[in-house]
Short mmCIF file of C-alpha atoms and ligand atoms in Angstrom, two decimals:
data_model
loop_
_atom_site.label_atom_id
_atom_site.label_comp_id
_atom_site.label_asym_id
_atom_site.label_seq_id
_atom_site.Cartn_x
_atom_site.Cartn_y
_atom_site.Cartn_z
CA MET Z 1 5.73 -8.67 -13.77
CA ARG Z 2 9.09 -9.98 -12.65
CA LEU Z 3 12.16 -8.43 -10.75
CA CYS Z 4 15.21 -10.03 -12.66
CA SER Z 5 17.91 -8.42 -10.78
CA VAL Z 6 18.19 -5.96 -7.89
CA ALA Z 7 21.25 -4.10 -6.42
CA VAL Z 8 21.03 -2.06 -3.29
CA ALA Z 9 23.71 0.25 -1.71
CA ASP Z 10 23.87 2.08 1.62
CA PHE Z 11 20.20 1.43 2.27
CA ARG Z 12 19.41 1.10 5.88
CA ASN Z 13 21.82 -1.69 7.35
CA ILE Z 14 22.67 -2.87 3.62
CA ARG Z 15 26.13 -1.86 2.37
CA THR Z 16 26.11 -3.55 -0.95
CA VAL Z 17 23.78 -6.38 -2.10
CA HIS Z 18 23.25 -7.69 -5.73
CA ILE Z 19 20.90 -10.59 -6.31
CA GLU Z 20 19.10 -12.24 -9.14
CA PRO Z 21 15.85 -13.42 -7.63
CA GLY Z 22 14.11 -16.52 -8.65
CA GLU Z 23 11.12 -16.27 -11.13
CA ARG Z 24 8.68 -17.58 -8.52
CA PHE Z 25 9.41 -18.15 -4.90
CA ASN Z 26 12.15 -16.45 -3.08
CA LEU Z 27 12.95 -17.08 0.69
CA LEU Z 28 15.02 -14.56 2.71
CA TYR Z 29 15.76 -15.94 6.02
CA GLY Z 30 17.78 -14.72 8.88
CA LEU Z 31 17.73 -13.77 12.57
CA ASN Z 32 15.96 -10.80 13.80
CA GLY Z 33 17.41 -7.32 12.88
CA GLN Z 34 19.54 -8.58 10.05
CA GLY Z 35 18.06 -6.68 7.17
CA LYS Z 36 15.19 -8.95 5.74
CA THR Z 37 12.46 -6.28 5.94
CA ASN Z 38 14.99 -3.75 4.66
CA LEU Z 39 15.47 -5.57 1.52
CA LEU Z 40 11.80 -5.91 0.88
CA GLU Z 41 11.35 -2.23 1.61
CA ALA Z 42 14.09 -1.42 -0.95
CA ILE Z 43 12.27 -3.60 -3.65
CA TYR Z 44 8.86 -1.87 -2.79
CA LEU Z 45 10.36 1.58 -3.05
CA LEU Z 46 11.65 0.94 -6.64
CA GLY Z 47 7.97 1.06 -7.80
CA ASN Z 48 6.47 3.31 -5.09
CA PRO Z 49 6.76 6.95 -4.28
CA ARG Z 50 6.68 6.10 -0.55
CA SER Z 51 7.84 3.39 1.75
CA PHE Z 52 5.46 1.21 3.63
CA ARG Z 53 7.47 1.89 6.79
CA THR Z 54 8.29 5.66 7.07
CA PHE Z 55 7.72 9.03 5.51
CA ARG Z 56 11.22 10.18 6.47
CA LEU Z 57 13.81 9.71 3.82
CA PRO Z 58 16.97 10.14 5.94
CA GLU Z 59 15.96 6.99 7.90
CA LEU Z 60 16.41 5.07 4.65
CA VAL Z 61 20.20 6.21 4.13
CA ARG Z 62 22.79 4.04 5.95
CA HIS Z 63 24.00 5.77 9.00
CA GLY Z 64 27.04 7.84 8.08
CA GLU Z 65 26.40 7.80 4.41
CA ARG Z 66 25.01 10.57 2.15
CA GLN Z 67 22.74 8.64 -0.24
CA ALA Z 68 21.19 5.22 -0.73
CA ARG Z 69 20.90 3.60 -4.20
CA ILE Z 70 18.61 0.97 -5.40
CA TYR Z 71 18.70 -0.39 -8.96
CA GLY Z 72 16.35 -3.03 -10.50
CA SER Z 73 15.75 -4.64 -13.79
CA VAL Z 74 12.09 -5.38 -14.30
CA GLU Z 75 10.42 -7.50 -17.02
CA SER Z 76 6.89 -6.66 -17.73
CA GLY Z 77 5.00 -7.60 -20.81
CA GLY Z 78 8.17 -8.84 -22.52
CA ILE Z 79 9.91 -5.54 -21.96
CA GLU Z 80 12.74 -5.04 -19.68
CA ASN Z 81 13.07 -1.68 -17.86
CA ASN Z 82 15.88 -0.58 -15.65
CA LEU Z 83 14.83 1.51 -12.62
CA GLN Z 84 17.13 3.47 -10.54
CA LEU Z 85 16.47 5.28 -7.26
CA VAL Z 86 18.68 7.52 -5.29
CA ILE Z 87 17.62 8.64 -1.78
CA GLU Z 88 19.12 11.55 0.03
CA ALA Z 89 17.74 13.42 2.97
CA ALA Z 90 16.75 16.19 0.60
CA GLY Z 91 14.70 14.07 -1.74
CA ARG Z 92 14.80 11.17 -4.09
CA LYS Z 93 15.68 10.92 -7.66
CA VAL Z 94 14.29 8.41 -10.09
CA GLN Z 95 15.59 7.23 -13.53
CA ILE Z 96 13.84 4.81 -15.90
CA ASP Z 97 16.30 3.52 -18.46
CA GLY Z 98 18.73 6.19 -17.64
CA LYS Z 99 16.33 9.01 -18.13
CA ALA Z 100 15.31 11.20 -15.18
CA VAL Z 101 11.70 11.04 -14.15
CA HIS Z 102 10.06 14.02 -12.39
CA LYS Z 103 6.44 12.99 -11.88
CA ALA Z 104 5.27 10.15 -9.71
CA SER Z 105 2.84 9.21 -12.50
CA GLU Z 106 5.77 8.30 -14.75
CA LEU Z 107 6.79 5.56 -12.52
CA HIS Z 108 3.27 4.32 -12.14
CA GLY Z 109 2.90 0.62 -12.98
CA LYS Z 110 6.62 0.05 -13.59
CA LEU Z 111 7.08 -2.26 -10.74
CA ASN Z 112 3.81 -3.25 -8.95
CA ALA Z 113 4.26 -4.85 -5.56
CA VAL Z 114 1.86 -5.68 -2.84
CA ILE Z 115 3.23 -6.08 0.74
CA PHE Z 116 1.85 -8.06 3.51
CA SER Z 117 3.66 -7.28 6.72
CA PRO Z 118 2.95 -7.70 10.46
CA ASP Z 119 2.31 -3.89 10.64
CA ASP Z 120 -0.60 -4.16 8.21
CA THR Z 121 -2.88 -6.02 10.65
CA GLY Z 122 -2.67 -2.92 12.83
CA MET Z 123 -4.89 -1.13 10.46
CA VAL Z 124 -7.80 -3.17 11.66
CA ARG Z 125 -7.43 -1.95 15.27
CA MET Z 126 -6.00 1.51 14.72
CA GLY Z 127 -7.99 4.69 13.89
CA PRO Z 128 -9.31 5.56 10.48
CA GLU Z 129 -6.34 7.35 9.41
CA SER Z 130 -4.37 4.13 8.88
CA ARG Z 131 -7.20 2.63 6.88
CA ARG Z 132 -7.57 5.72 4.75
CA ARG Z 133 -3.86 5.68 3.98
CA TYR Z 134 -4.23 2.12 2.87
CA LEU Z 135 -7.17 2.91 0.80
CA ASP Z 136 -5.59 5.94 -0.88
CA ARG Z 137 -2.45 4.03 -1.73
CA ALA Z 138 -4.20 0.98 -3.04
CA VAL Z 139 -6.64 2.97 -5.12
CA TYR Z 140 -3.75 5.01 -6.60
CA MET Z 141 -1.82 1.78 -7.61
CA GLY Z 142 -4.49 0.59 -9.96
CA ASP Z 143 -5.72 4.10 -11.01
CA ILE Z 144 -3.30 6.66 -12.12
CA GLY Z 145 -5.85 9.52 -12.26
CA TYR Z 146 -6.50 9.13 -8.51
CA LEU Z 147 -3.24 10.80 -7.41
CA HIS Z 148 -4.21 14.03 -9.24
CA CYS Z 149 -7.64 14.35 -7.74
CA TRP Z 150 -6.44 13.38 -4.33
CA HIS Z 151 -3.81 16.22 -4.39
CA SER Z 152 -6.31 18.73 -5.84
CA TYR Z 153 -8.73 17.91 -3.05
CA HIS Z 154 -5.99 18.32 -0.29
CA ARG Z 155 -4.79 21.58 -1.91
CA ILE Z 156 -8.32 22.95 -1.86
CA LEU Z 157 -8.98 21.61 1.60
CA LYS Z 158 -5.93 23.49 2.86
CA GLN Z 159 -7.18 26.78 1.37
CA ARG Z 160 -10.69 26.25 2.95
CA ASN Z 161 -9.29 25.50 6.19
CA HIS Z 162 -7.10 28.63 6.01
CA LEU Z 163 -10.08 30.74 5.35
CA LEU Z 164 -12.10 28.96 8.23
CA LYS Z 165 -9.29 30.08 10.56
CA SER Z 166 -9.16 33.71 9.40
CA SER Z 167 -11.52 36.48 10.33
CA ASP Z 168 -12.28 37.29 6.68
CA ARG Z 169 -14.12 34.55 5.17
CA THR Z 170 -14.64 36.07 1.81
CA GLY Z 171 -14.72 33.44 -0.86
CA LEU Z 172 -15.54 30.50 1.37
CA ASP Z 173 -18.53 29.40 -0.77
CA ILE Z 174 -16.31 29.16 -3.84
CA TRP Z 175 -13.85 26.96 -2.10
CA THR Z 176 -16.59 24.93 -0.72
CA GLU Z 177 -17.90 24.29 -4.19
CA LYS Z 178 -14.51 23.45 -5.51
CA LEU Z 179 -13.99 21.06 -2.55
CA ALA Z 180 -17.28 19.18 -3.34
CA GLU Z 181 -16.19 19.00 -6.95
CA THR Z 182 -12.78 17.31 -6.38
CA GLY Z 183 -14.19 15.52 -3.31
CA ALA Z 184 -16.89 13.74 -5.55
CA GLU Z 185 -14.14 12.54 -7.74
CA VAL Z 186 -12.12 11.12 -4.94
CA ILE Z 187 -15.22 9.42 -3.52
CA GLU Z 188 -16.32 8.04 -6.97
CA ARG Z 189 -12.85 6.49 -7.56
CA ARG Z 190 -12.68 4.98 -4.07
CA LEU Z 191 -16.25 3.52 -4.27
CA LYS Z 192 -15.36 1.88 -7.68
CA PHE Z 193 -12.21 0.34 -6.06
CA VAL Z 194 -13.85 -0.96 -2.91
CA ALA Z 195 -16.77 -2.49 -4.94
CA VAL Z 196 -14.24 -4.46 -6.98
CA LEU Z 197 -12.33 -5.68 -3.98
CA ASP Z 198 -15.37 -6.54 -1.98
CA THR Z 199 -16.44 -9.11 -4.67
CA THR Z 200 -13.18 -11.04 -4.52
CA LEU Z 201 -12.36 -10.57 -0.86
CA GLN Z 202 -14.74 -13.28 0.13
CA LYS Z 203 -13.15 -15.91 -2.11
CA TYR Z 204 -9.68 -15.20 -0.78
CA TYR Z 205 -10.74 -15.16 2.94
CA ALA Z 206 -12.19 -18.61 2.23
CA THR Z 207 -9.02 -19.77 0.48
CA ILE Z 208 -6.80 -18.66 3.41
CA ALA Z 209 -9.02 -19.26 6.53
CA GLY Z 210 -10.93 -22.17 5.08
CA GLY Z 211 -13.91 -21.22 7.05
CA SER Z 212 -17.38 -20.18 6.00
CA GLU Z 213 -17.48 -16.80 7.50
CA THR Z 214 -18.58 -13.94 5.27
CA SER Z 215 -16.07 -11.23 4.82
CA ARG Z 216 -17.03 -7.63 3.62
CA LEU Z 217 -15.19 -4.54 2.70
CA GLY Z 218 -17.27 -1.36 3.01
CA TYR Z 219 -16.78 2.21 2.21
CA GLN Z 220 -19.70 4.51 3.32
CA PRO Z 221 -18.61 8.21 2.87
CA GLU Z 222 -20.33 10.44 5.22
CA GLY Z 223 -23.45 12.16 3.73
CA VAL Z 224 -23.25 10.34 0.39
CA ILE Z 225 -25.46 7.55 -0.98
CA SER Z 226 -24.92 8.09 -4.75
CA THR Z 227 -22.16 6.38 -6.61
CA GLU Z 228 -21.79 8.83 -9.54
CA GLN Z 229 -19.71 11.96 -9.44
CA GLY Z 230 -22.52 14.55 -10.27
CA PRO Z 231 -24.98 13.52 -7.46
CA ILE Z 232 -22.08 12.89 -5.01
CA ARG Z 233 -21.02 16.52 -5.56
CA GLU Z 234 -24.47 17.69 -4.71
CA GLU Z 235 -24.45 15.48 -1.51
CA LEU Z 236 -21.13 16.70 -0.54
CA LEU Z 237 -22.15 20.33 -0.91
CA GLU Z 238 -25.07 19.51 1.52
CA LEU Z 239 -22.73 17.89 3.90
CA PHE Z 240 -20.35 20.88 4.02
CA LYS Z 241 -23.34 23.25 4.56
CA ARG Z 242 -24.57 21.10 7.33
CA HIS Z 243 -21.18 21.19 8.91
CA GLN Z 244 -20.43 24.86 8.17
CA ARG Z 245 -21.23 26.22 11.72
CA SER Z 246 -18.92 23.54 13.42
CA ASP Z 247 -16.29 24.14 10.67
CA GLU Z 248 -16.28 27.87 11.55
CA ARG Z 249 -16.06 27.27 15.16
CA TYR Z 250 -13.22 24.63 14.93
CA GLY Z 251 -11.51 26.44 12.13
CA THR Z 252 -11.29 23.32 10.02
CA THR Z 253 -13.35 21.19 7.61
CA THR Z 254 -14.85 18.60 10.00
CA ALA Z 255 -16.46 16.20 7.39
CA GLY Z 256 -15.66 15.04 4.00
CA PRO Z 257 -13.60 12.35 2.31
CA HIS Z 258 -10.51 13.27 4.32
CA ARG Z 259 -12.36 11.95 7.40
CA ASP Z 260 -14.06 9.00 5.86
CA ASP Z 261 -13.25 5.37 6.91
CA LEU Z 262 -13.25 1.80 5.61
CA THR Z 263 -15.27 -0.84 7.38
CA PHE Z 264 -14.15 -4.43 7.81
CA MET Z 265 -16.78 -6.92 8.59
CA LEU Z 266 -16.76 -10.52 9.36
CA ASP Z 267 -20.18 -12.35 9.53
CA GLU Z 268 -21.81 -8.92 9.52
CA ARG Z 269 -19.91 -7.88 12.68
CA PRO Z 270 -17.10 -5.46 12.92
CA LEU Z 271 -13.68 -7.32 12.65
CA LYS Z 272 -12.14 -4.67 14.98
CA ALA Z 273 -14.32 -5.68 17.90
CA PHE Z 274 -15.14 -9.32 17.28
CA GLY Z 275 -12.39 -10.78 15.19
CA SER Z 276 -9.60 -12.97 16.70
CA GLN Z 277 -6.09 -11.86 15.94
CA GLY Z 278 -5.78 -14.79 13.34
CA GLN Z 279 -8.93 -13.71 11.71
CA GLN Z 280 -7.79 -10.09 11.52
CA LYS Z 281 -4.55 -11.20 9.96
CA SER Z 282 -6.37 -13.46 7.44
CA PHE Z 283 -8.75 -10.74 6.52
CA VAL Z 284 -5.96 -8.25 5.78
CA LEU Z 285 -4.15 -10.90 3.80
CA ALA Z 286 -7.27 -11.74 1.87
CA LEU Z 287 -7.58 -7.92 1.23
CA LYS Z 288 -4.12 -7.93 -0.26
CA MET Z 289 -4.84 -10.88 -2.47
CA ALA Z 290 -7.93 -9.15 -3.68
CA GLU Z 291 -5.81 -6.14 -4.42
CA MET Z 292 -3.40 -8.30 -6.28
CA ASP Z 293 -6.30 -9.61 -8.44
CA ASN Z 294 -7.33 -6.11 -9.19
CA LEU Z 295 -3.85 -5.06 -10.29
CA HIS Z 296 -3.59 -8.15 -12.47
CA ASP Z 297 -6.79 -7.21 -14.12
CA THR Z 298 -5.71 -3.68 -14.54
CA PHE Z 299 -2.17 -4.26 -15.90
CA GLY Z 300 -2.60 -7.66 -17.44
CA GLU Z 301 -0.09 -9.27 -15.12
CA SER Z 302 0.43 -10.06 -11.41
CA PRO Z 303 2.27 -7.55 -9.17
CA LEU Z 304 5.24 -8.94 -6.98
CA LEU Z 305 3.88 -10.24 -3.62
CA LEU Z 306 6.15 -9.45 -0.50
CA LEU Z 307 5.18 -11.47 2.43
CA ASP Z 308 7.15 -10.21 5.46
CA ASP Z 309 7.76 -12.30 8.53
CA MET Z 310 5.58 -15.21 7.34
CA SER Z 311 6.43 -17.48 10.36
CA SER Z 312 4.77 -14.99 12.85
CA GLU Z 313 1.74 -14.05 10.72
CA LEU Z 314 -0.42 -17.16 10.25
CA ASP Z 315 -0.76 -20.61 11.75
CA ALA Z 316 0.56 -23.72 9.94
CA CYS Z 317 -2.82 -24.45 8.30
CA ARG Z 318 -3.46 -21.03 6.91
CA ASN Z 319 0.16 -20.84 5.83
CA HIS Z 320 -0.25 -24.14 3.93
CA ASN Z 321 -3.48 -22.81 2.25
CA LEU Z 322 -1.77 -19.71 1.22
CA MET Z 323 1.22 -21.47 -0.21
CA GLU Z 324 -0.91 -23.99 -1.94
CA PHE Z 325 -2.75 -21.12 -3.54
CA LEU Z 326 0.28 -19.20 -4.54
CA THR Z 327 1.80 -22.14 -6.46
CA THR Z 328 -1.18 -22.08 -8.84
CA ARG Z 329 -0.45 -18.54 -9.67
CA GLU Z 330 2.24 -16.90 -11.99
CA ILE Z 331 3.41 -14.62 -9.09
CA GLN Z 332 6.83 -13.62 -8.13
CA VAL Z 333 6.92 -13.98 -4.29
CA PHE Z 334 9.41 -12.81 -1.67
CA ILE Z 335 9.03 -14.33 1.66
CA THR Z 336 11.01 -13.52 4.79
CA THR Z 337 11.21 -15.70 7.84
CA THR Z 338 13.60 -16.20 10.75
CA GLU Z 339 14.29 -19.84 9.90
CA ARG Z 340 14.90 -21.86 6.70
CA SER Z 341 11.55 -23.53 7.18
CA PRO Z 342 11.41 -26.91 5.63
CA SER Z 343 7.69 -27.00 5.34
CA LEU Z 344 7.75 -23.68 3.47
CA LEU Z 345 10.40 -25.02 1.03
CA GLU Z 346 8.41 -28.15 0.45
CA ALA Z 347 5.35 -26.14 -0.41
CA ALA Z 348 7.26 -23.65 -2.62
CA PRO Z 349 8.85 -25.49 -5.65
CA HIS Z 350 12.17 -24.23 -6.93
CA CYS Z 351 12.41 -21.69 -4.22
CA ALA Z 352 15.52 -19.49 -4.33
CA VAL Z 353 16.99 -19.27 -0.94
CA PHE Z 354 18.94 -16.32 0.38
CA HIS Z 355 20.51 -16.17 3.87
CA VAL Z 356 20.40 -12.63 5.35
CA GLU Z 357 22.94 -11.69 7.99
CA ASP Z 358 24.05 -8.28 9.09
CA GLY Z 359 22.94 -6.55 5.88
CA ASN Z 360 24.55 -9.13 3.55
CA LEU Z 361 22.74 -11.86 1.48
CA THR Z 362 24.17 -15.16 0.47
CA PHE Z 363 22.47 -17.23 -2.10
CA GLU Z 364 22.15 -20.82 -0.97
CA GLY Z 365 20.56 -22.32 -4.04
CA ASN Z 366 17.14 -23.42 -5.48
P1 ATP X 1 13.12 -8.97 12.09
O1 ATP X 1 13.10 -10.41 11.86
O2 ATP X 1 13.21 -8.58 13.53
O3 ATP X 1 11.89 -8.38 11.39
P2 ATP X 1 14.70 -8.00 9.92
O4 ATP X 1 15.81 -8.91 9.40
O5 ATP X 1 13.39 -7.72 9.20
O6 ATP X 1 14.34 -8.40 11.43
P3 ATP X 1 15.23 -5.25 9.44
O7 ATP X 1 14.03 -4.48 9.91
O8 ATP X 1 15.29 -5.49 8.02
O9 ATP X 1 15.33 -6.54 10.25
O10 ATP X 1 16.62 -4.58 9.79
C1 ATP X 1 16.72 -3.86 11.02
C2 ATP X 1 18.18 -3.50 11.19
O11 ATP X 1 18.47 -2.42 10.25
C3 ATP X 1 18.26 -2.91 12.57
O12 ATP X 1 19.42 -3.50 13.21
C4 ATP X 1 18.49 -1.43 12.39
O13 ATP X 1 19.33 -0.88 13.26
C5 ATP X 1 19.14 -1.41 11.03
N1 ATP X 1 18.89 -0.01 10.32
C6 ATP X 1 17.72 0.52 10.14
N2 ATP X 1 17.82 1.82 9.50
C7 ATP X 1 19.25 1.95 9.41
C8 ATP X 1 20.11 2.86 8.78
N3 ATP X 1 19.51 4.04 8.24
N4 ATP X 1 21.41 2.63 8.77
C9 ATP X 1 21.94 1.61 9.41
N5 ATP X 1 21.16 0.55 9.96
C10 ATP X 1 19.83 0.72 9.89
MG1 MG X 2 11.50 -7.73 9.69
#
């Protein structure tokens, strides 16, 4: 998959930018606060329903303007698609080849991009919610059916919680059964995804960190030991029954896939408690690489890789390992740094270089 051209207007601090990125490596360098991450965010948004930075659409529109616009021409499987995104405070409008798109699923797979940014490492140390958000987004990217069952589950959860809060609990059993039904589908799809990623994670961790530590990704949903939807459904029903008393007391569903967590282990120990910052960063990067692999297998071609703030992320050795690996793959990569790093340019052949200043981009050559 390749982004052949991208045009951005009135998006965050970018007034107008139009570039034709290089097929392989692209370096966007500039001082702090100039618009490097903003450009990566614009690219990411072309293929994703949500930003990796914010849920609030008005933040994305340049101060004083009414709407932000992003256009991209994407080559995938020999076919070129033109994607257009208009963002306003009230909502976003997407067009593919001039035709309005109303469902998120229609955009699915049109521009796959995996981002690795400084904020991502936070998910190791933060609460389960950020890991769940990552998991849900990552599963959805490679599994179009996931969004539908995720929405169903959350719709039913809302209904059940509403009943739990009210004095009349008629119908609670029916909602509980429905919740177990859709919850089992959510869990089955998550388990499949985690099992695939766990098998490749180890390889990528070794590629980046060069060490011999064993890295594991785990997902152990509460009350569930089965991996197939039918038995998971029964186990979830049991779980909901066990928690019914406390659910009624708190007026909310206190266990289930909406509370589950991912586990990150290094040498059989929790990465959160025992991993150094560098190990945590390497782990998350390896996770993203495994995710790219999975997307490659699903779609038959690599997603874009957006590496934000590379200079601050990894040490020189790990950076070198990463670049060496990336040169062996057919991946279009966008890297942002604060300096026009000579070692990076040496490692990235034919890298297209862009200087970012005050929301403007200047092409400086390959
Ligand atoms: P760093 O190296 O510090 O990560 P960066 O080049 O990645 O910097 P960005 O995050 O891309 O910086 O851009 C930040 C700039 O964009 C800030 O100056 C911020 O004030 C500006 N900005 C963010 N949202 C808007 C908006 N809606 N309208 C105008 N400017 C905005
Ligand atoms: Mg930035």
